[in-house]
Coordinates of C-alpha atoms and ligand atoms in Angstrom, one line a residue:
X1 CA 16.4 54.3 4.4
X2 CA 18.3 54.9 1.2
X3 CA 16.0 55.9 -1.6
X4 CA 18.2 55.0 -4.5
X5 CA 17.5 51.3 -5.3
X6 CA 20.0 48.5 -5.5
X7 CA 19.8 47.0 -9.0
X8 CA 19.4 43.3 -9.5
X9 CA 20.1 41.4 -12.8
X10 CA 18.3 38.1 -12.9
X11 CA 19.9 35.5 -15.2
X12 CA 17.4 32.8 -15.9
X13 CA 13.6 32.9 -15.3
X14 CA 12.6 29.3 -15.2
X15 CA 11.4 27.2 -12.2
X16 CA 13.6 29.1 -9.7
X17 CA 14.0 32.5 -11.4
X18 CA 10.3 33.1 -12.0
X19 CA 9.7 32.6 -8.2
X20 CA 12.6 34.9 -7.3
X21 CA 11.1 37.6 -9.5
X22 CA 7.6 37.0 -8.0
X23 CA 8.8 37.3 -4.4
X24 CA 11.0 40.3 -5.2
X25 CA 7.9 42.0 -6.6
X26 CA 5.3 40.9 -4.0
X27 CA 7.6 41.5 -1.0
X28 CA 9.3 44.6 -2.3
X29 CA 8.3 46.7 0.7
X30 CA 9.5 44.2 3.3
X31 CA 12.7 43.5 1.4
X32 CA 13.5 47.2 1.3
X33 CA 12.9 47.6 5.0
X34 CA 15.1 44.7 5.9
X35 CA 17.9 45.7 3.6
X36 CA 17.7 49.5 4.1
X37 CA 17.2 50.3 0.5
X38 CA 14.7 49.3 -2.2
X39 CA 15.8 46.5 -4.6
X40 CA 14.9 46.9 -8.3
X41 CA 14.8 44.2 -10.9
X42 CA 16.9 45.9 -13.6
X43 CA 16.9 43.1 -16.3
X44 CA 16.0 39.5 -16.8
X45 CA 18.1 37.3 -19.2
X46 CA 16.4 34.3 -20.8
X47 CA 16.8 32.1 -23.8
X48 CA 13.3 32.4 -25.3
X49 CA 12.3 36.1 -25.2
X50 CA 8.8 35.5 -26.6
X51 CA 7.7 33.2 -23.8
X52 CA 4.9 34.8 -21.6
X53 CA 6.3 35.5 -18.1
X54 CA 3.6 36.4 -15.7
X55 CA 4.3 39.5 -13.5
X56 CA 7.4 40.5 -15.4
X57 CA 7.6 43.7 -17.3
X58 CA 8.4 42.6 -20.9
X59 CA 10.8 45.6 -21.3
X60 CA 13.1 43.9 -18.7
X61 CA 13.6 40.7 -20.8
X62 CA 16.7 40.3 -22.8
X63 CA 18.6 37.4 -24.5
X64 CA 21.9 39.3 -24.1
X65 CA 22.9 38.2 -20.6
X66 CA 26.5 39.4 -21.2
X67 CA 25.4 42.9 -22.0
X68 CA 23.2 42.9 -18.9
X69 CA 26.0 41.9 -16.5
X70 CA 28.4 44.4 -18.2
X71 CA 26.0 47.4 -17.8
X72 CA 28.1 48.7 -14.9
X73 CA 25.1 49.8 -12.7
X74 CA 24.2 46.3 -11.5
X75 CA 24.7 45.7 -7.8
X76 CA 23.8 42.0 -7.6
X77 CA 23.6 39.3 -10.3
X78 CA 21.3 36.4 -9.5
X79 CA 22.4 33.4 -11.6
X80 CA 19.7 30.8 -12.0
X81 CA 20.5 29.5 -15.5
X82 CA 22.4 26.4 -14.4
X83 CA 25.1 24.4 -16.1
X84 CA 28.8 25.4 -16.6
X85 CA 28.8 27.8 -19.5
X86 CA 27.7 30.5 -20.0
X87 CA 27.0 30.7 -16.3
X88 CA 30.7 30.7 -15.3
X89 CA 31.7 33.5 -17.7
X90 CA 28.6 35.5 -16.8
X91 CA 29.5 35.3 -13.0
X92 CA 33.1 36.2 -13.4
X93 CA 32.1 39.1 -15.8
X94 CA 29.6 40.2 -13.2
X95 CA 32.4 40.4 -10.6
X96 CA 34.7 42.3 -13.0
X97 CA 31.9 44.9 -13.5
X98 CA 31.3 45.5 -9.8
X99 CA 28.4 43.2 -9.0
X100 CA 28.1 40.6 -6.2
X101 CA 26.6 37.3 -7.2
X102 CA 24.0 35.0 -5.8
X103 CA 23.8 31.6 -7.5
X104 CA 21.9 28.3 -7.1
X105 CA 24.3 26.5 -9.4
X106 CA 25.8 23.5 -7.6
X107 CA 27.1 21.9 -10.8
X108 CA 29.3 25.0 -11.5
X109 CA 30.3 25.5 -7.8
X110 CA 31.4 21.8 -7.6
X111 CA 33.2 21.9 -11.0
X112 CA 35.0 25.2 -10.6
X113 CA 34.1 26.9 -7.3
X114 CA 37.8 27.9 -6.9
X115 CA 37.7 30.2 -10.0
X116 CA 34.5 31.8 -8.8
X117 CA 35.8 32.4 -5.2
X118 CA 39.0 33.8 -6.6
X119 CA 37.2 36.2 -8.9
X120 CA 34.9 37.4 -6.1
X121 CA 37.9 38.0 -3.9
X122 CA 39.9 39.8 -6.6
X123 CA 37.1 42.2 -7.1
X124 CA 36.0 42.6 -3.5
X125 CA 32.6 41.1 -4.1
X126 CA 30.3 38.5 -2.5
X127 CA 29.6 35.0 -3.8
X128 CA 26.6 33.5 -2.0
X129 CA 25.0 30.1 -2.9
X130 CA 22.7 28.9 -0.2
X131 CA 20.2 27.6 -2.8
X132 CA 22.8 25.4 -4.4
X133 CA 22.5 22.7 -1.6
X134 CA 19.2 21.3 -0.2
X135 CA 16.7 23.9 -1.6
X136 CA 15.2 26.0 1.1
X137 CA 17.2 24.5 4.0
X138 CA 19.7 26.9 5.6
X139 CA 22.8 24.8 5.5
X140 CA 25.6 26.6 3.7
X141 CA 25.4 29.7 6.0
X142 CA 25.3 27.5 9.2
X143 CA 28.4 25.7 8.0
X144 CA 30.2 28.8 6.7
X145 CA 29.3 31.0 9.6
X146 CA 27.5 29.5 12.6
X147 CA 29.9 26.5 12.8
X148 CA 33.0 28.4 11.8
X149 CA 34.3 28.1 15.4
X150 CA 33.7 24.3 15.7
X151 CA 35.2 21.3 14.0
X152 CA 32.9 19.4 11.8
X153 CA 33.6 15.7 11.5
X154 CA 30.7 14.3 9.4
X155 CA 27.9 15.5 7.2
X156 CA 25.4 12.9 6.2
X157 CA 22.0 13.2 4.6
X158 CA 19.5 13.3 1.7
X159 CA 20.4 16.2 -0.6
X160 CA 18.5 15.4 -3.8
X161 CA 14.8 15.9 -3.8
X162 CA 14.1 14.2 -7.1
X163 CA 15.6 10.9 -6.2
X164 CA 14.1 11.0 -2.7
X165 CA 10.7 11.6 -4.4
X166 CA 11.2 8.7 -6.8
X167 CA 12.3 6.2 -4.1
X168 CA 9.5 7.3 -1.8
X169 CA 6.9 6.8 -4.5
X170 CA 8.3 3.4 -5.5
X171 CA 8.4 2.3 -1.8
X172 CA 5.1 3.6 -0.5
X173 CA 2.9 3.8 -3.5
X174 CA 4.4 1.0 -5.6
X175 CA 4.9 3.5 -8.4
X176 CA 7.2 2.6 -11.3
X177 CA 10.6 4.4 -11.7
X178 CA 9.7 6.3 -14.9
X179 CA 6.3 7.3 -13.7
X180 CA 7.8 8.8 -10.5
X181 CA 10.5 10.6 -12.4
X182 CA 8.0 12.2 -14.8
X183 CA 6.0 13.4 -11.7
X184 CA 9.1 14.9 -10.1
X185 CA 10.0 16.6 -13.4
X186 CA 6.5 18.1 -13.7
X187 CA 6.7 19.4 -10.2
X188 CA 9.9 21.3 -11.1
X189 CA 12.2 19.2 -8.9
X190 CA 14.4 17.7 -11.5
X191 CA 17.4 19.3 -13.2
X192 CA 17.1 20.4 -16.9
X193 CA 18.7 17.0 -17.7
X194 CA 17.3 14.6 -15.0
X195 CA 20.2 12.3 -15.6
X196 CA 22.0 14.6 -13.2
X197 CA 19.6 13.6 -10.5
X198 CA 19.1 9.9 -11.0
X199 CA 22.8 9.1 -11.8
X200 CA 23.8 11.0 -8.6
X201 CA 25.7 13.9 -10.2
X202 CA 23.6 16.5 -8.5
X203 CA 24.0 15.0 -5.1
X204 CA 27.7 14.5 -5.7
X205 CA 28.1 18.2 -6.6
X206 CA 26.3 19.1 -3.4
X207 CA 28.5 16.6 -1.4
X208 CA 31.6 18.3 -2.9
X209 CA 30.4 21.7 -1.9
X210 CA 29.4 20.5 1.6
X211 CA 32.7 18.6 2.2
X212 CA 34.8 21.6 1.1
X213 CA 33.0 24.0 3.4
X214 CA 32.7 21.6 6.4
X215 CA 36.3 20.5 6.3
X216 CA 37.9 23.8 5.1
X217 CA 39.5 22.1 2.1
X218 CA 38.9 21.7 -1.6
X219 CA 36.8 18.8 -2.8
X220 CA 36.0 18.5 -6.5
X221 CA 33.3 16.6 -8.2
X222 CA 35.8 13.9 -9.3
X223 CA 36.8 13.4 -5.6
X224 CA 33.2 12.2 -4.8
X225 CA 32.4 8.5 -5.2
X226 CA 29.1 8.5 -7.1
X227 CA 26.3 6.0 -7.6
X228 CA 22.8 6.9 -8.6
X229 CA 19.4 5.2 -8.1
X230 CA 19.0 3.7 -11.6
X231 CA 19.9 0.3 -10.4
X232 CA 17.6 0.3 -7.4
X233 CA 14.8 -2.2 -8.0
X234 CA 11.5 -2.8 -6.3
X235 CA 13.2 -6.1 -5.1
X236 CA 15.8 -4.0 -3.3
X237 CA 13.1 -2.0 -1.6
X238 CA 11.2 -5.2 -0.6
X239 CA 14.4 -6.7 0.7
X240 CA 15.1 -3.5 2.7
X241 CA 11.6 -3.7 4.2
X242 CA 12.2 -7.3 5.3
X243 CA 15.2 -6.0 7.2
X244 CA 13.2 -3.2 8.8
X245 CA 14.9 -0.7 6.5
X246 CA 14.2 1.6 3.6
X247 CA 16.4 2.8 0.7
X248 CA 17.6 6.4 0.4
X249 CA 20.2 8.1 -1.8
X250 CA 22.7 9.4 0.8
X251 CA 25.5 11.9 0.6
X252 CA 28.2 11.2 3.2
X253 CA 31.2 13.4 3.9
X254 CA 33.6 12.3 6.6
X255 CA 36.8 13.3 8.2
X256 CA 39.1 10.3 8.8
X257 CA 39.5 9.2 12.5
X258 CA 43.2 10.4 12.4
X259 CA 42.0 13.7 11.0
X260 CA 44.4 13.6 8.1
X261 CA 42.1 13.0 5.2
X262 CA 38.4 13.2 4.2
X263 CA 36.0 11.1 2.1
X264 CA 32.9 12.1 0.2
X265 CA 30.5 9.7 -1.4
X266 CA 27.0 9.5 -2.8
X267 CA 25.2 6.2 -3.2
X268 CA 21.9 4.4 -2.4
X269 CA 21.9 2.9 1.1
X270 CA 19.6 0.9 3.3
X271 CA 18.8 2.7 6.6
X272 CA 16.7 1.4 9.5
X273 CA 13.1 2.6 9.6
X274 CA 13.8 3.9 13.1
X275 CA 16.4 6.4 11.7
X276 CA 15.1 10.0 11.2
X277 CA 16.2 10.0 7.6
X278 CA 13.8 7.1 6.8
X279 CA 10.8 9.3 7.4
X280 CA 12.0 12.0 5.0
X281 CA 9.3 11.8 2.3
X282 CA 8.7 13.2 -1.2
X283 CA 11.2 15.9 -2.3
X284 CA 12.2 16.8 1.3
X285 CA 15.9 16.8 2.2
X286 CA 17.5 16.3 5.6
X287 CA 21.1 16.6 6.6
X288 CA 22.9 15.7 9.8
X289 CA 26.0 17.6 10.7
X290 CA 28.3 16.2 13.5
X291 CA 30.6 18.7 15.0
X292 CA 33.1 18.3 17.9
X293 CA 31.6 20.8 20.3
X294 CA 28.0 21.2 19.0
X295 CA 27.3 17.5 18.7
X296 CA 24.7 16.3 16.2
X297 CA 22.6 18.9 14.3
X298 CA 19.8 18.1 11.9
X299 CA 18.6 20.3 9.1
X300 CA 15.3 19.4 7.4
X301 CA 13.0 20.9 4.9
X302 CA 11.9 21.2 1.2
X303 CA 14.9 20.3 -0.9
X304 CA 13.7 21.3 -4.4
X305 CA 11.1 23.3 -6.3
X306 CA 10.8 26.9 -7.4
X307 CA 9.4 28.6 -4.3
X308 CA 11.5 26.8 -1.7
X309 CA 14.7 27.4 -3.7
X310 CA 13.7 31.1 -4.3
X311 CA 13.4 31.5 -0.5
X312 CA 17.1 30.6 -0.2
X313 CA 18.1 32.9 -3.1
X314 CA 16.2 35.8 -1.6
X315 CA 17.9 35.2 1.8
X316 CA 21.2 35.5 0.0
X317 CA 20.0 38.6 -1.9
X318 CA 19.2 40.4 1.3
X319 CA 22.5 39.4 2.9
X320 CA 24.5 40.5 -0.2
X321 CA 22.6 43.8 -0.4
X322 CA 23.2 44.5 3.3
X323 CA 26.9 43.9 2.8
X324 CA 26.9 46.2 -0.2
X325 CA 25.3 49.1 1.8
X326 CA 27.8 48.5 4.6
X327 CA 30.7 48.3 2.1
X328 CA 31.6 44.9 3.5
X329 CA 31.8 41.4 2.1
X330 CA 30.8 38.1 3.6
X331 CA 33.0 35.0 4.0
X332 CA 35.1 33.8 1.0
X333 CA 36.7 30.5 0.4
X334 CA 38.2 28.7 3.4
X335 CA 40.4 25.8 2.2
X336 CA 43.4 26.2 4.4
X337 CA 43.4 22.6 5.7
X338 CA 44.2 21.2 2.3
X339 CA 43.1 17.7 3.4
X340 CA 43.4 15.0 0.8
X341 CA 40.4 13.1 -0.3
X342 CA 40.8 9.3 0.2
X343 CA 39.4 6.9 -2.3
X344 CA 36.2 4.9 -1.8
X345 CA 38.1 1.7 -1.2
X346 CA 39.1 3.1 2.2
X347 CA 35.5 3.8 3.4
X348 CA 34.4 1.3 6.0
X349 CA 30.7 0.4 6.2
X350 CA 28.2 -2.5 6.1
X351 CA 26.8 -4.2 3.0
X352 CA 23.7 -6.1 1.9
X353 CA 24.4 -8.5 -0.9
X354 CA 21.8 -10.4 -2.9
X355 CA 23.1 -13.4 -4.8
X356 CA 21.4 -16.0 -7.1
X357 CA 23.1 -19.3 -6.2
X358 CA 22.8 -23.0 -7.1
X359 CA 20.4 -24.6 -4.6
X360 CA 22.6 -27.5 -3.6
X361 CA 24.7 -28.7 -0.5
X362 CA 27.9 -26.9 0.2
X363 CA 27.1 -23.6 -1.6
X364 CA 26.6 -21.6 1.5
X365 CA 30.0 -22.8 2.9
X366 CA 31.7 -21.9 -0.4
X367 CA 30.2 -18.4 -0.3
X368 CA 31.1 -17.9 3.4
X369 CA 34.7 -18.9 2.7
X370 CA 35.0 -16.2 0.0
X371 CA 33.9 -13.6 2.5
X372 CA 36.3 -14.9 5.1
X373 CA 39.2 -15.0 2.7
X374 CA 38.7 -11.2 2.0
X375 CA 38.4 -10.4 5.7
X376 CA 34.7 -9.5 5.5
X377 CA 32.8 -10.8 8.5
X378 CA 29.2 -11.9 7.9
X379 CA 26.5 -10.7 10.2
X380 CA 23.4 -12.5 8.8
X381 CA 22.5 -14.9 6.0
X382 CA 19.1 -15.6 4.6
X383 CA 18.5 -18.3 1.9
X384 CA 15.3 -19.1 0.1
X385 CA 15.0 -21.8 -2.6
X386 CA 13.1 -20.5 -5.7
X387 CA 9.6 -22.0 -6.2
X388 CA 10.1 -22.3 -10.0
X389 CA 12.2 -25.4 -9.5
X390 CA 15.2 -24.1 -11.6
X391 CA 17.6 -25.3 -8.9
X392 CA 18.5 -21.8 -7.8
X393 CA 18.2 -20.1 -4.4
X394 CA 18.2 -16.4 -3.4
X395 CA 20.9 -15.8 -0.9
X396 CA 21.1 -12.5 1.1
X397 CA 24.2 -11.7 3.1
X398 CA 24.5 -8.8 5.4
X399 CA 28.1 -8.1 6.6
X400 CA 29.6 -6.4 9.6
X401 CA 31.6 -3.2 8.9
X402 CA 34.4 -3.7 6.3
X403 CA 36.5 -1.6 3.9
X404 CA 34.9 -1.0 0.5
X405 CA 37.9 -2.4 -1.2
X406 CA 37.5 -5.7 0.7
X407 CA 33.9 -5.9 -0.3
X408 CA 34.7 -5.3 -4.0
X409 CA 37.3 -8.1 -3.8
X410 CA 34.8 -10.4 -2.3
X411 CA 32.2 -9.7 -4.9
X412 CA 34.7 -10.2 -7.7
X413 CA 35.6 -13.6 -6.3
X414 CA 32.0 -14.5 -5.8
X415 CA 31.3 -13.8 -9.5
X416 CA 33.9 -16.4 -10.4
X417 CA 32.2 -19.2 -8.5
X418 CA 30.3 -21.6 -10.7
X419 CA 27.7 -21.9 -8.0
X420 CA 27.0 -18.2 -8.0
X421 CA 24.7 -17.6 -11.0
X422 CA 24.5 -13.8 -10.4
X423 CA 25.0 -10.9 -8.0
X424 CA 21.5 -9.4 -8.0
X425 CA 22.4 -6.3 -5.9
X426 CA 24.9 -4.8 -3.6
X427 CA 23.8 -2.1 -1.2
X428 CA 25.5 -0.4 1.7
X429 CA 23.8 -0.3 5.0
X430 CA 24.1 3.0 6.9
X431 CA 22.6 4.8 9.9
X432 CA 22.9 2.0 12.5
Ligands
NDP501 P1 15.1 26.0 -15.6 O1 15.5 25.2 -16.7 O2 13.7 26.0 -15.2 O3 15.4 27.6 -15.9 C1 16.6 28.0 -16.5 C2 16.4 29.4 -17.0 O4 17.6 29.8 -17.6 C3 15.3 29.6 -18.1 O5 14.6 30.8 -17.8 C4 16.1 29.7 -19.4 O6 15.5 30.6 -20.3 C5 17.4 30.4 -18.9 N1 18.5 30.2 -19.8 C6 19.0 29.0 -20.2 N2 20.1 29.3 -21.0 C7 20.3 30.6 -21.0 C8 21.2 31.5 -21.6 N3 22.2 31.0 -22.3 N4 21.1 32.8 -21.4 C9 20.1 33.3 -20.7 N5 19.2 32.5 -20.0 C10 19.3 31.2 -20.2 O7 16.0 25.7 -14.3 P2 15.7 25.8 -12.8 O8 15.1 27.1 -12.5 O9 15.1 24.6 -12.3 O10 17.2 25.8 -12.2 C11 18.1 26.9 -12.3 C12 19.3 26.7 -11.4 O11 18.8 26.5 -10.1 C13 20.1 25.5 -11.8 O12 21.5 25.8 -11.4 C14 19.6 24.4 -10.8 O13 20.5 23.4 -10.5 C15 19.4 25.3 -9.6 N6 18.4 24.7 -8.6 C16 17.2 24.3 -9.0 C17 16.3 23.8 -8.1 C18 15.0 23.3 -8.5 O14 14.3 22.7 -7.6 N7 14.5 23.5 -9.7 C19 16.6 23.7 -6.7 C20 17.9 24.2 -6.4 C21 18.8 24.7 -7.3 P3 14.1 30.2 -21.0 O15 13.1 30.4 -19.8 O16 13.9 31.1 -22.1 O17 14.2 28.7 -21.4
HSE502 N1 17.2 18.6 -8.9 C1 17.5 19.0 -7.6 C2 16.9 18.1 -6.6 C3 17.0 20.4 -7.3 O1 16.1 17.3 -7.0 O2 17.3 18.0 -5.5 C4 17.4 20.9 -6.0 O3 18.8 21.2 -5.9

């Protein structure tokens, strides 16, 4: 075993960083044995230096992250600050000064992964980011390495712990949306700005990363169709239950049947209670990967939180340190297919539409005609007159599979009918 330690700079010491530091300290002996050299925490960059940080030598704390990554003796930079800047500049500076990088920063990887990959390659360093998608679950490495000889056609799953926690609490405990979000935040699951979670930006960033790696192409954040969970109501959850379904925020990345394009989307969807994703509770994540030769693989585990995420960071740290000792590097970007990303309008799926309509003869036929005119075939219809005697009925239509553009056209036309008083909700139905 080499006695000279590998030096690690930790950028950020919050929910994730503090756990990374704790595990590095408590498991130092095992990590050294597995790597073949000791790893030493050489510095910890934070924003608030006076904050008490248990188990961390105060002499290591600095607010000058740039000086830390420029020191020249740092072997690995672990970036767990989050956000675009200063994280991007710190990572590229780290490469310039000879360090490899482990990051948990999905927002940055989705926004500008190409710049990071290019900088890593230019300087012959590693860029590892297992923790950026689905917390503790090994998913990036299986896609980048284990499945590198197969052809992945679909990646579908729950990749945001916070929203899964909120939907689960609303569904099973009758909790309110805000109350559940507060609980997820207190447990360290939510992003610094939880809007990223509830509006679907975090899941969209993860979908972009997964689609890029799975299909060997570049998929940016703007390529991902995104809807969050802020519009999901307890009425939607009740309606799903009546259909034998539940509601989950899904990320779905697909290769087109002709293989010439891909799609990536994030939105709430109803899934049958019999589907394995329906039983994914709290902040757990689960992802199905469908590959030509392997068939269907399922990855499941804790998707957020300090300790699970630190596990993924530490796995990368060990891999990067081993590479360093072997004077090797792991896989870089693989985007050779250059497949275009098709718009959401071309995605084909099923829909659950709740309408408030006038409770009078002929309305159902009128509504059905609009669906037919747009080529959207109806599977089931449920109508119930309201008890308050206001002359309205709740109409729920579930369609067969149809292109998203056809459904949008249908809804637009429905809104123009005098007899349709409102479109209460539109939700896709997946997993059947
Ligand atoms: P936190 O907000 O808990 O921690 C952020 C840390 O970065 C804090 O220690 C903060 O310092 C420090 N920091 C902020 N700005 C600067 C700066 N300019 N210079 C130096 N340090 C700075 O975030 P998390 O630990 O939750 O998340 C970190 C990263 O991990 C993000 O990219 C996130 O998306 C990702 N991630 C998080 C998961 C989770 O479950 N929380 C799961 C998977 C990934 P100070 O302590 O002084 O405020
Ligand atoms: N905020 C993220 C989530 C953290 O809830 O999934 C894990 O990436």
